[in-house]
C-alpha cells in the first residue's frame, strides 16, 4: 500500500523518474485495509488502489526480489532477472505471525494478510456445512475483523485472546468490557486469557480440527484463522547486512534511509527508533518523506506517528488515539460510561498544559476526528474536561485549529484542506485528489466534508452539489458510500454520514440507491417512509389524490385477450383509460384501497407492474420491424421485449426510456431515448443519451453493427455506470455532457473498459436482473404490505369528497368550480370540527 | 450530531398534565402505533375530518403528530402521504402534490407564511394512538 503512495508521487508529471515496481503478489497494489470486502464478495479489481495502472512505470507482478547486491546496486528476482538501481526503496510490509505451536499450519488453518488469504478463507467458509464453527486466534483488530466477516457469512465464531481483554493494544479494561459485550451481542463467543497450545487434526471427530487452549476445553473448529500479530518482512535487508531494529524491521533514520545511502525502507517493514508501525498512516508519511528527498528536499524527515486506530466492523465502533493507556507522567483521564447505550469514552489529558494526549472510544466513535484533531494543541481541554465528551454543541466553541489533523491515514490537517479549498477545490472529489485526504480508510470523509461545507459557507459559496441540508454528499458519493460501506438502511446512512431526519429530496434518492444496490423490496418496513407517494403505493398520484395504474406491456406487444382484461378491469372500476407515449395503457382514477384488487386481476391475467410510478426503466418502445414490416431488417419487437424484461424495474437517478427500430426509417424514435437501438443489415447500432420532454435531445451514436450479446453487454455497462455516478434527477444526456471527456470518455469506459470496471458493472446488473420480482406481486403476497393500502387506518369509509364529471364518455376529476358543494381550495377541516385555531399538541 | 427537535412552541409536556387544559372533548383511540411505519404517516377519520397522523422516531423515541390531511394549496386530502423529515431541525411533512412543507408541530407552511393547516393533539397510550376531539359545543 505504501509503495503505491510513493510510486504515485514519483510518477507525478515532471518528476522524471524511471520506476520499476516489483511485487511478490499477483495483484498490483490494493487496499489491504478493506481486505474484509473480499469476504463480502468483492473482486480484487474493486480493491485496486490504481485502477488505471501506473502509466510510465514498469510493474512486474508475481516477481519477488530474492537478493540485493548493495555493491553492484542491483536486485535479483525470483525469475532470475537482475535489475540495477540508483535508488532502492523497500516497502515489503509484514507477514502474519503464526505462533510456534504444534499443528499451527496445515489444512483448515489460515492467516489473514493478502487477497489470496482472504479468498482461501472465503472459499473454505462458504463450503462449510450449516452449524460449523470457526476459531479466530487473536482478539486484536485483524482478529475481530476476520471474526466479524466470518460471522456475517453465517459461521459460528470463537475468538481466542491471550490478554485479559479484546484489542489489548488499543484500549483499556473499561473499554474492553463494553467491547466484549458488543462483540458477544453479535453472536461471537469470546475467550480471553486463553493461550493457544496446539491445533489438532481430529479426523472422525465432530469437527475436523480441535483448538487446544491451556487449562480449558478444546474448541472444535472446521476452520481456524490465525491473527496473532504481524512481523516485519526484513529478510531482504537482513540478508544483505542492513541494520535491523531491536525488535526486527529494517532500521531507518529520519530520512527513511536504511543504513545505505542508496536504500530507503518505508511502511511496515521499517523500524524507526526501534518502532515498527502497523498502520498505513505512518507508512504513507514515510513515502512522502522519500518522495520529497528524491525530489531534492533534504529537509524532509519522518517524525514518528501515532495515528488513531479504528476497528472496521459494521455496527461496532471502536477507536483509540494517542496515549490511550495513560502512560504519560502526571496525566489525568476523564471517562464517560453509558451502559444504556453501551458506550465507553475516555480522554487522557495533561492537566498543566491542558493538552489532549489520547483517548479511547467504544460504542460511539463519532468524536474520533474531533478529539484526535485536538492532540497536542495547547489549551484544547477546557477546565471541565468532561465537556470534551459532551454531545456536540456542548464542547468548546470555535472552529478547531488549523493544525488539527483531519485525515490521519494521509496526514492531512484542517489547514491543508482549507488551503486546497482556497485554491479552488470545491467538492469532496477535488479535495481527495488534491490533498489525498480520505483516500485510504475513508473514516475521515464526514469530517472532510464538514470542513468543506464550513469553508465554502465562510466564502459565501454553497456546497452546491450537496444533495440537501441532510447530506453534504452528491448522489454519486452516497452511492459510493452505500456500496463500499455496505450500508443497507437509510437510518444508518444518515446517522453516520448525514444529519437530521432527512427530507423529500434525500429520502427517495437514498431509497433508489438502496434499491439499485441491494435489490430489496421498496416497501419493506424500514423503507416505507423513504418513498414518495408514487413508490409508496406503487401507482401514479394524480391531481385529485387518486392514482393511475400502468401494467407493463413489454415492447408494446399485447394480445387481444390481454386487451380485453384491461378493458374489463377499467370498466369494473370505472377507470379513465388512455394510451401512453410508451405504448402502454394508463388507467386513471383508482383509490388507494382499490389498488390491490385491481392488481390481483391484472396479475391473474399475466400482467406485471409497469413501474410507471418510479424513477426507473419505463418502457422499451418498438416498431413492428421484420415481424410484419416490409422494410424491417431485424426483429425489433423481439429484441425490445428481451431488453424490457432484462431492465424492467431498474431504479435510476431519473426515469429511463429505451426503444428499438427495425430499420433506419426509425419509426420507434429510438434517437429520442436514453438508450436507442436501430437495426442494420449486420446487427444493431446503439445510441445513447437522447430524450424527449421539455428539452428534447437527439441521442449520440455510440457503437455500430453489434450482435445481441455485445449490445446487451454494452447496455448493461452503460446503465450501471450511469446509475452509479449520475446526480439526482440527472438524465443520461446531461450526465454524459458533464463527464470529464464526455462521450469519448464514456466510450473508453464502456466499450474499451479503460477503468477495468466492465466485469463488475455487468455482474452488478446481472445480480439486479436476477433479483427482479414484480413489486405488485410481492405486495399481494405479503399481508403486512397489503395492510397499508387503506384510505383510513381506523375505518373502511372511503374519501367521500372525490368528485367526478363525465367527459367524452369517461370519468375525470371535477375542477373546483364544478364541485356541487362549492368546496373551495384550502378549506381547513380542523376548524370545521370545532377547533378555534391550530393549537399545541401533546406528544407522549 | 444535534437531533432535530420540534419547534420550541411544541415542547412536549406530559399527557396527564396537559390533557386537562385542552378544553372540553375526549381522547379518541385511532389505531395501534405499529400500524404506522416509522417515519411515515397514515390518514384517519375523526368524524367528517381526515387527519394525517405521523410517527417520527427521534433519538430512538417514538413521537406522534397529527395535522389536517387537507393540502391547503389544492384542497385535496393527501398530506398523510407526504414524506416526513426536517428542515433546519423543524419536523415537517412535504405535500406529495406540489411539495410545499408544513411543520408537524404548528401546521405552519414553511414555504408560504400565509398558509397553514390545523394541528391535532395526539398521543400514544399503551401502544395505541389517540387523537383529541374537541366537542362541538365549545366551538359554538
Ligand atoms: C485485514 C487488515 C486490515 C487492516 N486495517 C487497517 C486499518 O483499518 N487502518 C490502518 O491504518 N491499517 C490497517 N491495516 C494495516 C495496513 O494494511 C498496513 O499498514 C499497510 O498495508 C502497510 O503497507 P506496506 O506497504 O508497508 O505493506 P503491504 O501493504 O503489506 O505491502 C507489502 C508488499 O510487498 C510485497 N513483498 C514482500 N516481500 C517482497 C519481496 N521480497 N519482493 C517483492 N515484493 C515483496 C508483499 O507481498 C506485499 O504485497 C490492515 C491490515 C490488514 C491485513
Ligand atoms: S423503422 Fe423500419 S422496420 Fe420499423 S416500422 Fe419503420 S420502416 Fe418498418
Ligand atoms: S483517516 Fe483514513 S482516509 Fe483519512
Ligand atoms: S402533464 Fe404531460 S407533460 Fe406535464
Short mmCIF file of C-alpha atoms and ligand atoms in Angstrom, two decimals, chain A residues 1-3 22-25 32-33 35 63-65 91-94 112-113 142 145 233 236 266-268 278-281 310 312, ligand 1:
data_model
loop_
_atom_site.label_atom_id
_atom_site.label_comp_id
_atom_site.label_asym_id
_atom_site.label_seq_id
_atom_site.Cartn_x
_atom_site.Cartn_y
_atom_site.Cartn_z
CA UNK A 1 0.00 0.00 0.00
CA UNK A 2 2.76 2.33 0.97
CA UNK A 3 4.65 1.51 -2.21
CA UNK A 22 8.49 -5.42 -8.25
CA UNK A 23 5.76 -7.17 -6.31
CA UNK A 24 5.56 -10.67 -4.97
CA UNK A 25 1.78 -10.83 -5.10
CA UNK A 32 -5.34 -4.11 2.20
CA UNK A 33 -7.28 -2.18 4.82
CA UNK A 35 -9.48 -6.85 2.72
CA UNK A 63 8.05 -11.49 -9.18
CA UNK A 64 9.64 -11.30 -5.73
CA UNK A 65 13.06 -9.84 -5.12
CA UNK A 91 8.21 -1.48 1.09
CA UNK A 92 7.83 -5.15 1.81
CA UNK A 93 5.29 -4.83 4.61
CA UNK A 94 4.68 -7.54 7.15
CA UNK A 112 -5.33 -13.02 7.02
CA UNK A 113 -3.00 -10.73 5.20
CA UNK A 142 -7.42 -8.16 12.49
CA UNK A 145 -12.46 -8.02 11.64
CA UNK A 233 9.40 -8.57 6.38
CA UNK A 236 15.97 -8.92 2.30
CA UNK A 266 9.11 2.58 4.28
CA UNK A 267 5.94 1.16 5.73
CA UNK A 268 5.54 -1.82 7.97
CA UNK A 278 1.34 -1.46 11.79
CA UNK A 279 -0.85 1.20 10.26
CA UNK A 280 -0.96 2.85 6.91
CA UNK A 281 -0.76 6.44 8.18
CA UNK A 310 -10.40 2.39 14.28
CA UNK A 312 -13.83 -1.51 10.90
C1 LIG C 1 -7.17 -7.12 7.29
C2 LIG C 1 -6.37 -5.89 7.54
C3 LIG C 1 -7.00 -4.72 8.00
C4 LIG C 1 -6.24 -3.57 8.21
N1 LIG C 1 -6.88 -2.44 8.64
C5 LIG C 1 -6.17 -1.31 8.80
C6 LIG C 1 -6.82 -0.07 9.17
O1 LIG C 1 -8.04 -0.02 9.39
N2 LIG C 1 -6.08 1.07 9.29
C7 LIG C 1 -4.73 1.05 9.05
O2 LIG C 1 -4.10 2.11 9.12
N3 LIG C 1 -4.10 -0.09 8.70
C8 LIG C 1 -4.77 -1.27 8.58
N4 LIG C 1 -4.12 -2.41 8.22
C9 LIG C 1 -2.67 -2.36 8.05
C10 LIG C 1 -2.29 -1.85 6.69
O3 LIG C 1 -2.85 -2.66 5.71
C11 LIG C 1 -0.79 -1.86 6.56
O4 LIG C 1 -0.27 -0.96 7.49
C12 LIG C 1 -0.31 -1.46 5.19
O5 LIG C 1 -0.77 -2.35 4.24
C13 LIG C 1 1.21 -1.42 5.17
O6 LIG C 1 1.66 -1.11 3.89
P1 LIG C 1 3.04 -1.65 3.36
O7 LIG C 1 3.17 -1.14 2.01
O8 LIG C 1 4.08 -1.37 4.37
O9 LIG C 1 2.88 -3.24 3.33
P2 LIG C 1 1.94 -4.16 2.43
O10 LIG C 1 0.67 -3.50 2.13
O11 LIG C 1 1.88 -5.46 3.14
O12 LIG C 1 2.74 -4.32 1.10
C14 LIG C 1 3.95 -5.05 1.03
C15 LIG C 1 4.01 -5.77 -0.27
O13 LIG C 1 5.32 -6.16 -0.52
C16 LIG C 1 5.34 -7.48 -1.03
N5 LIG C 1 6.66 -8.08 -0.79
C17 LIG C 1 7.17 -8.52 0.37
N6 LIG C 1 8.41 -9.01 0.17
C18 LIG C 1 8.68 -8.87 -1.14
C19 LIG C 1 9.80 -9.20 -1.96
N7 LIG C 1 10.88 -9.77 -1.47
N8 LIG C 1 9.73 -8.91 -3.26
C20 LIG C 1 8.64 -8.32 -3.81
N9 LIG C 1 7.56 -8.00 -3.09
C21 LIG C 1 7.58 -8.28 -1.75
C22 LIG C 1 4.23 -8.15 -0.29
O14 LIG C 1 3.78 -9.30 -0.98
C23 LIG C 1 3.20 -7.05 -0.27
O15 LIG C 1 2.39 -7.08 -1.42
C24 LIG C 1 -4.84 -3.58 7.99
C25 LIG C 1 -4.22 -4.75 7.54
C26 LIG C 1 -4.96 -5.90 7.32
C27 LIG C 1 -4.27 -7.16 6.83
#
